[in-house]
Amino acid sequence: MKNIAILCSGGDVSGMNPAIKHFVEYSIQKGLNPYFVYDGYEGLIDNRIKKATYEDVAGIITRGGTKIGSARSKRFMQPEFRKIAKENLDTHNIDMLVVLGGDGSFRGLDAFYKEQGIKFCGIPSTIDNDIHGTDYCLGVDTALNIIKTSIDAIRDTASSFKRALVIETMGRDCGYLALISALTSGAELCLIPERKYNLHDFEENFKTQIKNGRRYFIAVISEGIEQSATEIATWFEEKIGIEARATVLGHVQRGGNPSIYDRLMAYKFISFAIDGLLEGHNDSVACYTKSHFKYKSIFEVTGTPHKLDKELLALLDNMDV
Ligand code: F6P
């Protein structure tokens, strides 16, 4: 029987636990021995590798985060530690690896494959949804639902007080979370790194809206823009003349009970990744584009900068303000 391992790298996402559960069950179904690598590439270097059983994954489908831990490993960026990582995998006779992670995690994996020849399949997993070659990354739907619930709650208090509420989402340099949230929560303002803006351009319109009866504003901004949520709130107070508050959602966006969509995508991503490894796709990322799964070369995925979908950006440009 062949041995296959799974690890999580980079920011955790809700959907990793359902993926880990299906990894164990599907591996056994396919006649493979499943292994866990704890704490990402750090655990690979320190030989925290353990055979996995059904018992290990019982009850984890409802939990956010990852049962096997994750890490951002600086050591794995260095060839000498990648060599140790390979030796540890060899000790357990593991020659196939499934990696749940983001762009940075895949770059390390690419180097690992080129130097050490380990067969792998990457599964895009980041709430930022910023990986080239895939429309969807595991965890995004749960994060969007958490943001939606938060904005809905914030709207209640914004409307009660005649206030502008500025809500900052995560996303690093990508505005996907903020844009989708703004469009689906009826926000009046959305600021993301992909679009240059000048707050002055909104002033006349917003003041007119207040004169015409608007009681409150919801602004959704991405953490990657140059100004902070507090600065945008100050602008509302000073230039628009409405009391304002800022909310930085932070890490609540990464946790929580995985949504149905993320549970289903976790299931599909894992089956696709393991099938691919068994069919001889040795150095690919499982990508989901235009409602289909595809194996894409890690070189293509990590070698091309991510760009936000043009159609989505067009929706932002046409936002009714
Ligand atoms: O990449 C996921 C992400 O949550 C980003 O949106 C955010 O900028 C970053 O990770 C936060 O990282 P950390 O959890 O290390 O503070």
XYZ file of C-alpha atoms and ligand atoms in Angstrom:
337
model
C 0.000 0.000 0.000
C 1.161 3.512 -0.810
C 1.433 6.267 1.758
C -0.013 9.742 1.244
C 0.193 12.763 3.570
C -1.718 16.006 4.024
C -0.630 19.325 5.520
C -2.069 22.818 5.928
C 0.096 25.861 5.321
C -0.405 29.614 5.750
C -3.596 31.214 7.064
C -6.137 28.615 8.182
C -9.561 28.609 6.534
C -12.903 27.167 7.459
C -13.111 24.143 5.204
C -9.745 22.654 6.093
C -11.255 20.279 8.657
C -13.891 18.917 6.240
C -11.042 18.461 3.731
C -8.887 16.608 6.274
C -11.810 14.315 7.137
C -12.477 13.432 3.511
C -8.746 13.033 2.876
C -8.562 10.226 5.443
C -11.736 8.515 4.265
C -11.055 8.808 0.529
C -7.414 7.698 0.873
C -8.474 4.537 2.682
C -11.210 3.955 0.086
C -8.541 4.185 -2.637
C -6.228 1.718 -0.886
C -3.776 4.339 0.433
C -2.410 4.869 3.943
C -3.215 8.445 5.059
C -0.747 10.461 7.152
C -0.986 13.854 8.867
C 1.834 16.375 8.889
C 1.258 18.694 11.856
C 1.818 22.478 11.707
C 2.522 22.794 7.990
C 6.042 22.772 6.579
C 7.366 23.315 10.113
C 6.083 19.859 11.045
C 7.566 18.414 7.883
C 10.986 19.728 8.915
C 10.603 18.596 12.539
C 9.164 15.190 11.598
C 5.781 15.741 13.230
C 4.203 13.157 10.945
C 1.659 10.589 12.111
C -0.483 7.896 10.535
C -4.139 8.996 10.441
C -7.220 6.989 11.340
C -10.999 7.377 11.044
C -11.032 8.177 14.753
C -8.787 11.218 14.250
C -11.338 12.886 11.994
C -14.563 11.943 13.785
C -16.641 15.047 14.505
C -14.329 17.618 12.898
C -16.548 18.476 9.897
C -18.351 21.181 11.892
C -15.204 22.946 13.071
C -13.327 25.872 11.568
C -9.529 26.046 11.680
C -7.498 22.900 11.155
C -7.133 19.928 13.472
C -3.593 19.326 12.233
C -2.450 22.944 12.670
C -0.932 25.339 10.174
C 2.099 27.628 10.063
C 3.927 30.142 7.909
C 7.363 28.519 7.698
C 10.400 30.689 6.990
C 12.708 27.674 7.282
C 11.016 25.876 4.385
C 12.145 28.686 2.084
C 15.715 27.401 2.543
C 16.972 24.348 0.573
C 18.708 22.711 3.557
C 15.412 22.473 5.450
C 13.580 21.170 2.373
C 16.182 18.387 2.247
C 15.422 17.470 5.875
C 11.698 17.571 5.071
C 12.207 15.032 2.258
C 14.259 12.756 4.511
C 11.418 12.798 7.053
C 8.875 11.863 4.386
C 11.169 9.042 3.263
C 11.350 7.711 6.824
C 7.581 7.172 6.631
C 7.718 5.972 2.990
C 5.460 8.844 1.955
C 5.717 9.783 -1.686
C 2.519 11.781 -2.231
C 1.589 15.028 -0.521
C -1.618 17.072 -0.505
C -1.082 20.692 0.528
C -3.894 23.033 1.569
C -2.537 26.557 1.320
C -2.208 29.838 -0.505
C 0.162 31.332 -2.997
C 3.194 31.531 -0.695
C 2.735 27.908 0.383
C 2.644 26.790 -3.259
C 5.879 28.622 -4.083
C 7.653 26.576 -1.403
C 6.050 23.448 -2.804
C 7.285 24.205 -6.303
C 10.869 24.423 -5.041
C 10.360 21.226 -3.021
C 9.237 19.338 -6.134
C 12.075 20.631 -8.302
C 14.779 19.743 -5.759
C 13.407 16.663 -4.046
C 10.916 15.240 -6.546
C 8.051 14.746 -4.104
C 4.734 14.197 -5.882
C 2.117 16.645 -4.720
C -1.223 18.269 -5.404
C -2.004 21.744 -4.055
C -5.509 22.738 -3.007
C -6.080 26.521 -3.084
C -7.117 27.481 0.429
C -7.240 31.124 1.458
C -10.064 33.490 2.342
C -8.323 36.127 0.171
C -9.345 34.296 -3.049
C -6.182 35.616 -4.658
C -4.620 32.600 -6.404
C -4.113 32.803 -10.140
C -5.794 30.036 -12.164
C -8.700 29.252 -9.843
C -11.987 31.097 -9.432
C -12.481 29.632 -5.970
C -10.291 28.997 -2.954
C -11.473 26.912 -0.014
C -12.795 29.023 2.888
C -14.021 32.008 0.882
C -17.725 31.211 1.165
C -17.623 30.798 4.940
C -15.663 34.055 5.292
C -18.175 35.890 3.081
C -21.055 34.564 5.153
C -19.407 35.744 8.361
C -18.862 39.188 6.825
C -22.489 39.236 5.661
C -23.768 38.417 9.157
C -21.513 41.115 10.646
C -22.603 43.799 8.174
C -26.277 42.893 8.670
C -25.818 43.392 12.416
C -23.892 46.624 11.953
C -26.629 47.944 9.644
C -29.143 47.694 12.502
C -27.147 50.041 14.672
C -26.130 52.313 11.775
C -29.797 52.909 10.931
C -30.813 53.477 14.557
C -28.268 56.242 15.066
C -27.964 58.055 11.712
C -24.366 57.020 11.316
C -21.824 55.999 8.727
C -20.351 52.613 9.544
C -17.045 51.711 7.943
C -16.271 47.998 7.885
C -12.815 46.691 7.025
C -12.449 43.172 5.646
C -9.321 41.048 5.291
C -7.911 40.093 1.894
C -4.300 41.242 2.059
C -3.697 42.927 -1.340
C -6.861 41.551 -2.905
C -10.227 43.322 -2.726
C -12.375 40.254 -3.458
C -13.914 39.869 0.015
C -14.677 43.590 0.299
C -16.105 43.857 -3.196
C -18.431 40.852 -2.978
C -19.514 41.912 0.509
C -20.218 45.492 -0.572
C -22.254 44.369 -3.584
C -24.278 41.828 -1.621
C -24.833 43.964 1.475
C -26.062 47.060 -0.289
C -23.091 49.221 0.711
C -22.911 52.835 -0.463
C -19.121 52.840 -0.674
C -16.548 50.165 -1.497
C -12.806 50.791 -1.559
C -10.371 48.104 -2.705
C -6.675 48.084 -3.675
C -7.440 47.254 -7.324
C -9.171 50.622 -7.873
C -7.601 54.013 -7.262
C -10.040 56.372 -5.543
C -10.368 59.951 -4.456
C -12.769 60.447 -1.554
C -13.501 63.951 -2.797
C -15.356 62.394 -5.772
C -18.057 61.038 -3.424
C -18.611 64.157 -1.329
C -21.240 66.058 -3.271
C -23.294 62.981 -3.992
C -23.257 61.730 -0.372
C -24.211 65.159 1.006
C -27.100 65.374 -1.465
C -28.254 61.912 -0.389
C -28.409 63.071 3.239
C -30.408 66.147 2.207
C -32.776 63.821 0.358
C -33.351 61.684 3.438
C -30.568 59.118 3.678
C -30.166 58.205 7.356
C -27.011 56.107 7.268
C -24.136 54.824 5.140
C -22.422 51.451 4.992
C -18.877 51.535 3.640
C -16.950 48.313 3.041
C -13.216 48.674 2.592
C -10.434 46.168 2.092
C -7.431 46.026 4.425
C -5.156 46.491 1.393
C -6.126 50.128 0.664
C -3.878 52.950 1.799
C -6.245 54.460 4.368
C -7.458 52.812 7.547
C -11.109 52.317 8.502
C -10.672 55.026 11.148
C -9.403 57.488 8.549
C -12.387 56.801 6.303
C -14.711 57.265 9.301
C -13.054 60.618 10.053
C -13.640 61.652 6.445
C -17.366 60.868 6.811
C -17.532 63.046 9.929
C -15.495 65.959 8.613
C -16.513 66.097 4.948
C -19.958 64.491 4.784
C -21.143 65.705 8.176
C -22.410 62.442 9.636
C -21.272 60.711 12.805
C -19.161 57.657 11.933
C -17.664 54.533 13.482
C -15.101 52.026 12.199
C -15.171 48.239 12.607
C -12.199 46.068 11.669
C -13.570 42.546 11.339
C -10.160 40.846 11.612
C -9.769 37.163 12.369
C -13.471 36.415 12.946
C -13.532 36.113 9.147
C -11.225 33.082 9.199
C -13.024 30.896 11.721
C -16.474 29.481 12.337
C -18.605 26.572 11.260
C -17.769 25.730 7.614
C -20.590 26.608 5.192
C -22.320 23.939 3.110
C -20.499 25.210 0.029
C -17.081 24.944 1.692
C -17.877 21.458 2.980
C -18.866 20.389 -0.536
C -15.859 22.085 -2.152
C -13.557 20.469 0.429
C -14.993 17.084 -0.547
C -14.592 17.744 -4.281
C -11.116 19.293 -4.034
C -9.785 16.344 -2.029
C -11.269 13.683 -4.332
C -9.905 15.527 -7.359
C -6.450 15.934 -5.795
C -6.103 12.279 -4.790
C -7.478 11.024 -8.123
C -4.958 13.248 -9.887
C -2.022 11.917 -7.895
C -3.104 8.346 -8.632
C -3.397 9.183 -12.335
C 0.124 10.653 -12.441
C -0.456 14.405 -12.075
C 2.639 14.836 -9.952
C 3.123 18.586 -9.649
C -0.214 20.296 -10.027
C -2.694 22.526 -8.271
C -6.374 21.521 -8.266
C -8.085 24.584 -9.712
C -11.784 25.365 -10.010
C -12.617 27.519 -13.019
C -15.875 28.121 -14.822
C -17.580 25.422 -12.743
C -14.997 22.764 -13.612
C -11.993 21.275 -11.859
C -8.687 21.295 -13.700
C -5.117 20.295 -12.877
C -2.897 23.300 -13.523
C 0.871 23.347 -13.331
C 2.241 24.893 -10.178
C 4.514 26.980 -12.366
C 1.501 28.583 -14.040
C -0.318 29.135 -10.742
C 2.567 30.670 -8.815
C 4.260 32.344 -11.767
C 1.360 34.617 -12.695
C 0.094 37.453 -10.504
C -3.550 37.190 -9.508
C -5.964 39.702 -11.025
C -9.463 40.391 -9.842
C -12.111 39.291 -12.333
C -12.906 42.065 -14.838
C -16.662 41.484 -14.665
C -16.612 41.938 -10.905
C -14.593 45.129 -11.217
C -17.114 46.416 -13.738
C -19.842 45.916 -11.116
C -17.855 48.100 -8.744
C -17.425 50.769 -11.405
C -21.189 50.810 -11.911
C -22.049 50.841 -8.214
C -25.037 53.090 -7.695
C -23.804 56.011 -5.562
O -4.091 35.295 3.926
C -5.124 35.223 4.841
C -5.091 36.394 5.781
O -6.167 36.248 6.692
C -5.118 37.764 5.141
O -6.411 38.161 4.733
C -4.546 38.623 6.233
O -3.932 39.780 5.694
C -3.520 37.712 6.853
O -3.895 36.381 6.526
C -3.415 37.814 8.350
O -2.384 36.995 8.742
P -2.124 36.557 10.249
O -3.207 35.612 10.661
O -0.788 35.918 10.210
O -2.172 37.815 11.068
